[in-house]
Amino acid sequence: MAGALAGVLIMPTAPALAGPYDNLPDMGEAIDRDISLAEELAMGDGFMQALKRQATFVTHPLLNHYVQSLGERLAGASSWNAYPFHFTVIQDDSINAFAAPGGHISLFSGLILRTDNENELAGVMAHEMAHVTQRHIARMIAGSSAMSLTTLAALAAAILVGGSNPDAAAAAVNLGIAGAIQQQINFTRDHEYEADRIGIQILSGAGFDPEGMVSFFEKLARQEGDGFYVHNELLRTHPVTTNRIAEAANRARAARPSKVFNQPDYAYAKAALAAQLDPRPLATAGRLEKTAEDRVSLYRRALLLGRAGSHEEALAVLQGLHDKARDNLWIGTALAETLQRMKQDDQAIRVLERQLALFPGHPILTMQLGRLWMAKEPERAYALLRQAVRENPRHTGLLHAFADAAGRAGRRAEHHEAMGLFFIQERRLPEARAELETARALSAGDTISRQRIDALIDRVETEIIEAQRRKEEHS
């Protein structure tokens, strides 16, 4: 977005690195050869594993579910079907976002908090997704070296977050590849315009107002003029030019759909994020006590009170909101969490059961309710979460909860199989293989389960062997 995003500025002679996330970019430019989807996915795995070691991710389950759902709505309006998109939120106040190989897209919390509506947030996401659908990203990294693609992606991640891991960044510099990676990661003007154009098409097809992309451009341009983000690489390396804004505005007006649909979830997601990251929750809650009148502001105040340890006051606010809006998912889950913190599990269970009746199969509600049932009714939790995993087989939170429920219910083989599936989704393949081998040993008398687990082990071993082969080819 708005020059999305800055190129890596680290050269072999660079004396120092800036902040830990100053230089996280989009990466992309066509190269002389095509790369396979398997290579691209391997690059994405390497990049994200390195990033997870160095970045702090927002863990709010409902917020992450909202961002992923928003991305999936956009993906449905694109022509991309090679692999799914994965969306994460990095806890950092910078206005930034980036796409990585394999469909991984990360938004910085500072960017989300500075959007004014869902159309602006969707505009950022659609722009990043366009870099993926045009395959700008993986090809660029792949063309930078004959090294192992996974190693290269990991080194790129180390450079991009080098401020928090200077040893890793220095190693890349000493290898003499930092300059090469910089050349491959920097975006061209044509790529930015293409991402704008494709992003606007995605927005329109998904029922968003493409003007949201333009209004965010304009916001960044105004802030650049004020000098507020003079040190922000997003603006400094790829400025939001007048021509770019004008062209995007023309395209957005022409592409505006006849009906625009925005979800009320956006306001609650933003409030939840602001409350979770507020450095002075009690002081902010005190200010909101004087000004909060609308439901979203009161919800934010309740979350702040909870963070400050004022659970009874938070409960009173949330109960009042819930009585007037029993179909509000954000208020209901926050009320259940507050009741649970106050050791009122039975009341929390009743709230979640009512919510699940309104939102059948919702993965976050199911996960929360299943975990509450585990202590007293592990078989009931097991049955609920087993069905949820069948409906959401790639949901890591549900997989982990189901594994715990199976263990609590004494179903050891299923516990280890579920943990194996969890590690597969996390791309921690050696750990996945170990869990699945344990599950296989515990399933000796169950032919069907053993055949299923054998197939999973074969799949994992094939991926491990293929990764090793790619490493040897490029070493």
Coordinates of C-alpha atoms in Angstrom, one line a residue:
M1 CA 0.0 0.0 0.0
A2 CA 1.2 3.6 -0.6
G3 CA 4.4 2.3 -2.0
A4 CA 3.8 -1.0 -0.5
L5 CA 6.2 -1.4 0.8
A6 CA 9.7 0.0 1.3
G7 CA 12.7 -1.7 -0.2
V8 CA 15.4 -3.1 2.0
L9 CA 18.0 -0.4 2.5
I10 CA 20.7 -2.6 4.0
M11 CA 23.9 -2.6 1.9
P12 CA 27.0 -4.6 2.7
T13 CA 28.7 -1.5 4.0
A14 CA 25.7 -0.4 6.1
P15 CA 27.0 0.8 9.5
A16 CA 23.8 0.2 11.4
L17 CA 20.2 -0.9 11.1
A18 CA 17.0 1.1 11.8
G19 CA 14.0 0.0 13.8
P20 CA 13.1 -3.7 13.8
Y21 CA 10.3 -3.4 11.3
D22 CA 11.3 -0.2 9.4
N23 CA 12.1 -2.0 6.2
L24 CA 9.6 -4.8 5.8
P25 CA 8.6 -4.7 2.1
D26 CA 6.6 -6.3 -0.5
M27 CA 8.9 -8.3 -2.7
G28 CA 8.5 -8.8 -6.3
E29 CA 9.7 -8.6 -9.9
A30 CA 9.6 -11.0 -12.7
I31 CA 12.8 -13.0 -13.3
D32 CA 14.1 -15.1 -16.2
R33 CA 12.7 -18.4 -14.9
D34 CA 9.4 -19.5 -13.4
I35 CA 9.5 -21.0 -9.9
S36 CA 7.2 -23.8 -8.9
L37 CA 4.4 -23.4 -6.4
A38 CA 6.2 -25.9 -4.2
E39 CA 9.3 -23.6 -4.2
E40 CA 7.2 -20.6 -3.5
L41 CA 5.4 -22.2 -0.6
A42 CA 8.8 -23.4 0.8
M43 CA 10.0 -19.8 0.6
G44 CA 7.0 -18.6 2.4
D45 CA 7.5 -21.2 5.2
G46 CA 11.1 -20.1 5.6
F47 CA 10.2 -16.4 5.7
M48 CA 7.3 -16.8 8.2
Q49 CA 9.3 -19.1 10.5
A50 CA 12.1 -16.5 10.6
L51 CA 9.5 -13.7 11.1
K52 CA 7.8 -15.6 14.0
R53 CA 11.2 -15.7 15.8
Q54 CA 11.6 -12.0 15.6
A55 CA 8.2 -10.3 15.4
T56 CA 5.4 -10.1 18.0
F57 CA 2.0 -11.2 16.6
V58 CA -1.4 -10.1 17.9
T59 CA -3.1 -13.1 19.4
H60 CA -6.7 -11.9 19.9
P61 CA -8.7 -14.8 18.5
L62 CA -11.7 -12.9 17.3
L63 CA -9.7 -10.1 15.8
N64 CA -7.5 -12.6 13.9
H65 CA -10.6 -14.4 12.7
Y66 CA -12.1 -11.1 11.5
V67 CA -9.0 -10.2 9.5
Q68 CA -8.7 -13.7 8.0
S69 CA -12.4 -13.6 7.1
L70 CA -12.0 -10.2 5.5
G71 CA -9.1 -11.5 3.5
E72 CA -11.0 -14.5 2.4
R73 CA -13.9 -12.3 1.2
L74 CA -11.4 -10.4 -0.9
A75 CA -9.8 -13.6 -2.2
G76 CA -13.2 -14.8 -3.4
A77 CA -13.3 -11.8 -5.7
S78 CA -9.9 -12.5 -7.2
S79 CA -8.9 -15.0 -9.8
W80 CA -6.3 -16.6 -7.5
N81 CA -6.7 -20.3 -6.6
A82 CA -3.2 -21.6 -6.5
Y83 CA -3.1 -21.6 -2.7
P84 CA -4.9 -19.9 0.1
F85 CA -4.0 -16.6 1.7
H86 CA -2.9 -16.4 5.3
F87 CA -3.3 -13.1 7.2
T88 CA -1.6 -12.1 10.4
V89 CA -1.3 -8.9 12.5
I90 CA 2.1 -7.8 13.8
Q91 CA 2.1 -5.8 17.0
D92 CA 3.9 -2.6 16.0
D93 CA 2.8 1.0 15.8
S94 CA 4.3 1.5 12.3
I95 CA 1.9 2.2 9.4
N96 CA 3.0 -0.8 7.3
A97 CA 1.9 -4.0 5.7
F98 CA 3.6 -6.6 3.5
A99 CA 3.1 -9.7 1.5
A100 CA 5.5 -12.6 1.6
P101 CA 5.8 -15.7 -0.7
G102 CA 3.2 -18.4 -0.3
G103 CA 0.3 -16.0 0.2
H104 CA 1.3 -14.7 3.7
I105 CA 0.2 -11.2 4.3
S106 CA 0.9 -9.3 7.5
L107 CA -0.7 -6.0 8.6
F108 CA 0.9 -3.9 11.3
S109 CA -1.3 -2.9 14.2
G110 CA -0.4 0.7 13.7
L111 CA -1.8 0.6 10.2
I112 CA -5.1 -0.9 11.3
L113 CA -5.6 1.6 14.0
R114 CA -5.0 4.5 11.5
T115 CA -7.7 3.3 9.1
D116 CA -11.0 5.1 9.4
N117 CA -13.3 2.5 7.9
E118 CA -13.4 -1.1 6.6
N119 CA -13.0 0.1 3.0
E120 CA -9.6 1.6 3.8
L121 CA -8.5 -1.6 5.6
A122 CA -9.7 -3.7 2.7
G123 CA -7.9 -1.4 0.3
V124 CA -4.5 -2.1 2.0
M125 CA -5.2 -5.9 2.0
A126 CA -6.4 -5.9 -1.7
H127 CA -3.2 -4.1 -2.8
E128 CA -1.0 -6.6 -1.0
M129 CA -3.0 -9.5 -2.4
A130 CA -2.5 -8.1 -5.9
H131 CA 1.2 -8.5 -5.5
V132 CA 0.6 -12.1 -4.7
T133 CA -1.8 -12.8 -7.6
Q134 CA 0.7 -11.2 -10.0
R135 CA 3.5 -13.3 -8.5
H136 CA 5.7 -10.2 -8.0
I137 CA 7.0 -11.5 -4.7
A138 CA 8.4 -15.0 -4.8
R139 CA 10.0 -14.6 -8.3
M140 CA 11.9 -11.6 -7.0
I141 CA 13.5 -13.4 -4.1
A142 CA 14.0 -16.5 -6.2
G143 CA 16.1 -14.6 -8.7
S144 CA 18.5 -13.1 -6.2
S145 CA 20.7 -16.1 -5.5
A146 CA 21.5 -19.7 -6.2
M147 CA 21.2 -20.4 -2.5
S148 CA 18.5 -22.6 -1.0
L149 CA 15.2 -20.8 -1.4
T150 CA 14.1 -21.4 2.1
T151 CA 17.5 -20.2 3.4
L152 CA 17.2 -17.1 1.2
A153 CA 13.7 -16.4 2.4
A154 CA 14.8 -16.7 6.1
L155 CA 17.8 -14.4 5.5
A156 CA 15.4 -11.9 3.9
A157 CA 13.2 -12.0 6.9
A158 CA 16.3 -11.5 9.2
I159 CA 17.3 -8.5 7.2
L160 CA 13.8 -7.1 7.2
V161 CA 13.5 -7.3 10.9
G162 CA 17.2 -6.8 11.4
G163 CA 16.9 -4.2 14.2
S164 CA 15.6 -6.9 16.5
N165 CA 18.2 -9.5 15.4
P166 CA 21.4 -7.6 14.3
D167 CA 23.5 -10.8 14.4
A168 CA 21.3 -12.4 11.7
A169 CA 21.3 -9.3 9.6
A170 CA 25.1 -9.0 10.0
A171 CA 25.5 -12.6 8.9
A172 CA 23.6 -11.8 5.7
V173 CA 25.8 -8.7 5.1
N174 CA 28.9 -10.8 5.7
L175 CA 27.7 -13.3 3.1
G176 CA 27.6 -10.5 0.6
I177 CA 23.9 -11.1 -0.2
A178 CA 22.3 -8.1 1.4
G179 CA 22.8 -5.9 -1.6
A180 CA 21.4 -8.6 -3.9
I181 CA 18.4 -9.1 -1.7
Q182 CA 17.8 -5.3 -1.7
Q183 CA 17.8 -5.2 -5.5
Q184 CA 15.3 -8.0 -5.7
I185 CA 13.0 -6.7 -3.0
N186 CA 12.7 -3.1 -4.2
F187 CA 9.4 -2.5 -6.0
T188 CA 9.1 -0.8 -9.3
R189 CA 6.7 2.0 -10.2
D190 CA 4.9 -0.4 -12.6
H191 CA 4.3 -3.0 -9.9
E192 CA 2.8 -0.4 -7.6
Y193 CA 0.4 0.8 -10.3
E194 CA -0.5 -2.7 -11.3
A195 CA -1.2 -3.6 -7.6
D196 CA -3.4 -0.6 -7.4
R197 CA -5.3 -1.5 -10.5
I198 CA -5.8 -5.2 -9.6
G199 CA -6.5 -4.3 -6.0
I200 CA -9.3 -2.0 -7.0
Q201 CA -10.8 -4.7 -9.1
I202 CA -10.7 -7.1 -6.1
L203 CA -12.3 -4.5 -3.9
S204 CA -15.2 -3.9 -6.3
G205 CA -15.8 -7.5 -6.9
A206 CA -16.0 -8.2 -3.1
G207 CA -18.5 -5.4 -2.5
F208 CA -16.2 -2.8 -1.0
D209 CA -15.9 0.8 -2.0
P210 CA -12.6 1.2 -3.9
E211 CA -12.4 4.8 -2.8
G212 CA -11.2 3.4 0.5
M213 CA -7.8 2.7 -1.1
V214 CA -7.7 6.2 -2.5
S215 CA -8.7 7.8 0.8
F216 CA -5.9 6.0 2.6
F217 CA -3.4 7.1 -0.1
E218 CA -4.6 10.7 0.5
K219 CA -4.2 10.3 4.2
L220 CA -0.6 9.1 3.8
A221 CA 0.2 11.9 1.4
R222 CA -1.1 14.5 3.9
Q223 CA 1.0 13.0 6.7
E224 CA 4.0 12.8 4.5
G225 CA 3.6 16.5 3.7
D226 CA 3.4 17.3 7.5
G227 CA 6.7 15.4 8.0
F228 CA 5.0 13.1 10.5
Y229 CA 6.3 10.0 8.8
V230 CA 9.6 11.3 7.6
H231 CA 11.3 8.2 8.9
N232 CA 8.7 5.8 7.5
E233 CA 10.2 3.7 4.7
L234 CA 6.8 3.1 3.2
L235 CA 6.5 6.8 2.3
R236 CA 10.2 7.7 1.9
T237 CA 11.1 5.0 -0.6
H238 CA 7.8 4.7 -2.4
P239 CA 6.1 8.1 -2.1
V240 CA 2.4 8.5 -2.7
T241 CA 2.5 10.7 -5.8
T242 CA -0.2 13.0 -7.0
N243 CA -0.3 11.1 -10.3
R244 CA -0.7 7.8 -8.5
I245 CA -3.6 9.1 -6.3
A246 CA -5.3 10.6 -9.3
E247 CA -5.1 7.4 -11.4
A248 CA -6.3 5.3 -8.5
A249 CA -9.2 7.8 -7.9
N250 CA -10.3 7.6 -11.5
R251 CA -10.2 3.8 -11.5
A252 CA -12.0 3.6 -8.1
R253 CA -14.9 5.8 -9.3
A254 CA -15.3 3.7 -12.4
A255 CA -15.2 0.5 -10.5
R256 CA -17.5 1.4 -7.6
P257 CA -20.1 -1.5 -7.2
S258 CA -23.8 -0.7 -7.1
K259 CA -24.0 -2.1 -3.6
V260 CA -21.3 -1.6 -0.9
F261 CA -21.5 -3.9 2.1
N262 CA -19.4 -3.1 5.2
Q263 CA -19.5 -5.2 8.4
P264 CA -20.1 -3.7 11.8
D265 CA -17.2 -6.1 13.0
Y266 CA -14.6 -3.5 11.7
A267 CA -15.4 -1.0 14.5
Y268 CA -15.3 -3.7 17.2
A269 CA -12.1 -5.2 15.8
K270 CA -10.4 -1.8 15.9
A271 CA -11.6 -1.2 19.4
A272 CA -10.4 -4.6 20.6
L273 CA -7.0 -3.9 19.1
A274 CA -6.7 -0.5 20.6
A275 CA -7.7 -1.8 24.0
Q276 CA -5.2 -4.7 23.8
L277 CA -2.3 -2.5 23.0
D278 CA -3.1 0.6 25.1
P279 CA -0.1 1.2 27.4
R280 CA -2.3 2.9 30.1
P281 CA -5.6 1.0 30.1
L282 CA -6.9 2.4 33.4
A283 CA -6.3 6.0 32.4
T284 CA -7.9 5.6 29.0
A285 CA -10.9 3.8 30.6
G286 CA -11.2 6.8 32.9
R287 CA -11.3 9.2 30.0
L288 CA -13.8 7.1 28.1
E289 CA -16.1 7.0 31.2
K290 CA -16.8 10.7 30.5
T291 CA -17.2 10.4 26.8
A292 CA -18.2 6.9 25.8
E293 CA -21.9 6.8 24.7
D294 CA -22.0 4.5 21.7
R295 CA -21.8 0.7 22.0
V296 CA -18.3 0.4 20.5
S297 CA -16.8 2.9 22.8
L298 CA -18.4 1.3 25.8
Y299 CA -17.1 -2.1 24.6
R300 CA -13.6 -0.7 24.4
R301 CA -13.9 0.8 27.9
A302 CA -14.9 -2.6 29.3
L303 CA -11.9 -4.3 27.7
L304 CA -9.6 -1.6 29.1
L305 CA -11.1 -2.1 32.6
G306 CA -10.5 -5.8 32.3
R307 CA -6.9 -5.3 31.3
A308 CA -6.5 -3.0 34.3
G309 CA -7.9 -5.7 36.6
S310 CA -11.2 -4.0 37.3
H311 CA -13.2 -7.1 36.4
E312 CA -16.4 -6.3 38.3
E313 CA -16.7 -2.9 36.6
A314 CA -15.9 -4.4 33.3
L315 CA -18.6 -7.1 33.9
A316 CA -21.2 -4.4 34.7
V317 CA -20.5 -2.6 31.4
L318 CA -20.5 -5.7 29.3
Q319 CA -23.6 -7.2 31.0
G320 CA -25.5 -4.0 30.2
L321 CA -24.3 -4.1 26.6
H322 CA -25.1 -7.8 26.3
D323 CA -28.7 -7.3 27.6
K324 CA -29.3 -4.9 24.7
A325 CA -27.4 -6.7 22.0
R326 CA -27.5 -10.4 22.6
D327 CA -26.6 -11.1 19.0
N328 CA -23.3 -9.2 19.2
L329 CA -20.5 -11.6 18.9
W330 CA -17.8 -9.2 20.2
I331 CA -19.7 -8.3 23.3
G332 CA -20.8 -11.9 24.0
T333 CA -17.2 -13.3 23.8
A334 CA -15.8 -10.5 26.0
L335 CA -18.6 -11.1 28.6
A336 CA -17.8 -14.8 28.6
E337 CA -14.0 -14.1 29.0
T338 CA -14.7 -11.7 31.9
L339 CA -16.9 -14.2 33.7
Q340 CA -14.2 -16.8 33.2
R341 CA -11.5 -14.5 34.7
M342 CA -13.9 -14.1 37.7
K343 CA -14.1 -17.9 38.1
Q344 CA -17.8 -17.9 37.0
D345 CA -17.4 -20.6 34.5
D346 CA -21.0 -21.8 34.6
Q347 CA -22.3 -18.3 33.7
A348 CA -19.6 -18.0 31.0
I349 CA -20.7 -21.4 29.5
R350 CA -24.3 -20.2 29.4
V351 CA -23.3 -17.0 27.5
L352 CA -21.3 -19.0 25.0
E353 CA -24.0 -21.6 24.5
R354 CA -26.5 -18.8 23.6
Q355 CA -24.0 -17.2 21.3
L356 CA -23.3 -20.5 19.5
A357 CA -27.0 -21.0 19.0
L358 CA -27.0 -17.6 17.2
F359 CA -23.8 -18.3 15.3
P360 CA -23.8 -22.1 14.7
G361 CA -20.3 -23.6 14.0
H362 CA -18.5 -20.3 14.7
P363 CA -14.9 -21.5 15.3
I364 CA -14.0 -18.9 18.0
L365 CA -17.1 -19.5 20.0
T366 CA -16.7 -23.3 19.6
M367 CA -13.0 -23.1 20.7
Q368 CA -13.9 -21.0 23.8
L369 CA -16.9 -23.2 24.8
G370 CA -14.9 -26.4 24.2
R371 CA -12.1 -25.3 26.5
L372 CA -14.6 -24.4 29.2
W373 CA -16.2 -27.8 29.0
M374 CA -12.9 -29.6 29.2
A375 CA -12.5 -29.5 33.0
K376 CA -15.9 -31.0 33.8
E377 CA -17.2 -32.6 30.6
P378 CA -14.2 -33.6 28.5
E379 CA -16.2 -36.0 26.4
R380 CA -18.7 -33.3 25.5
A381 CA -15.8 -30.9 24.7
Y382 CA -14.2 -33.7 22.6
A383 CA -17.4 -34.2 20.5
L384 CA -17.9 -30.5 20.0
L385 CA -14.4 -29.8 18.9
R386 CA -14.1 -32.9 16.7
Q387 CA -17.0 -31.7 14.6
A388 CA -15.5 -28.2 14.5
V389 CA -12.2 -29.6 13.2
R390 CA -14.0 -31.5 10.5
E391 CA -15.6 -28.3 9.4
N392 CA -12.4 -26.2 9.8
P393 CA -9.5 -28.7 9.2
R394 CA -6.8 -26.0 8.9
H395 CA -7.8 -23.9 11.9
T396 CA -4.8 -24.1 14.2
G397 CA -6.6 -22.9 17.3
L398 CA -9.3 -25.5 16.9
L399 CA -6.8 -28.3 16.2
H400 CA -4.9 -27.5 19.4
A401 CA -8.1 -27.3 21.4
F402 CA -9.3 -30.6 20.0
A403 CA -5.9 -32.2 20.8
D404 CA -6.3 -31.0 24.4
A405 CA -9.9 -32.3 24.6
A406 CA -8.9 -35.7 23.2
G407 CA -6.1 -35.9 25.8
R408 CA -8.5 -35.0 28.6
A409 CA -11.0 -37.6 27.4
G410 CA -8.3 -40.3 27.4
R411 CA -8.1 -40.6 23.6
R412 CA -4.3 -40.6 23.4
A413 CA -4.1 -41.7 19.7
E414 CA -6.4 -38.9 18.6
H415 CA -4.5 -36.4 20.8
H416 CA -1.3 -37.1 19.0
E417 CA -2.9 -37.2 15.6
A418 CA -4.5 -33.8 16.2
M419 CA -1.1 -32.4 17.4
G420 CA 0.5 -33.8 14.2
L421 CA -2.1 -32.0 12.1
F422 CA -1.5 -28.8 14.2
F423 CA 2.2 -29.0 13.5
I424 CA 1.6 -29.6 9.8
Q425 CA -0.4 -26.4 9.6
E426 CA 2.4 -24.6 11.5
R427 CA 4.9 -26.1 9.0
R428 CA 6.8 -27.7 11.9
L429 CA 7.2 -31.0 10.0
P430 CA 9.7 -32.9 12.1
E431 CA 7.4 -32.3 15.2
A432 CA 4.4 -33.3 13.1
R433 CA 6.1 -36.6 12.1
A434 CA 7.0 -37.4 15.7
E435 CA 3.4 -36.9 16.9
L436 CA 2.0 -38.9 14.0
E437 CA 4.4 -41.8 14.6
T438 CA 3.2 -41.8 18.2
A439 CA -0.4 -41.8 17.1
R440 CA 0.3 -44.7 14.7
A441 CA 1.8 -46.8 17.5
L442 CA -1.2 -46.1 19.7
S443 CA -3.6 -47.1 16.9
A444 CA -2.3 -50.7 16.4
G445 CA -5.8 -52.3 16.6
D446 CA -7.6 -49.7 14.5
T447 CA -7.0 -50.4 10.8
I448 CA -8.8 -47.4 9.4
S449 CA -7.1 -44.9 11.8
R450 CA -3.7 -46.5 11.1
Q451 CA -4.2 -46.2 7.3
R452 CA -5.2 -42.5 7.7
I453 CA -2.2 -41.8 9.9
D454 CA 0.1 -43.7 7.6
A455 CA -1.0 -41.5 4.7
L456 CA -0.3 -38.4 6.8
I457 CA 3.2 -39.7 7.7
D458 CA 3.9 -40.4 4.0
R459 CA 2.9 -36.9 3.1
V460 CA 5.0 -35.3 5.8
E461 CA 8.0 -37.4 5.0
T462 CA 7.7 -36.6 1.3
E463 CA 7.7 -32.8 2.1
I464 CA 10.7 -33.2 4.4
I465 CA 12.6 -35.2 1.7
E466 CA 11.7 -32.6 -0.9
A467 CA 12.8 -29.7 1.3
Q468 CA 16.2 -31.5 1.8
R469 CA 16.5 -32.1 -1.9
R470 CA 16.0 -28.4 -2.7
K471 CA 18.5 -27.5 0.0
E472 CA 21.1 -29.8 -1.5
E473 CA 20.4 -28.6 -5.0
H474 CA 21.1 -25.0 -4.1
S475 CA 23.9 -25.6 -1.6

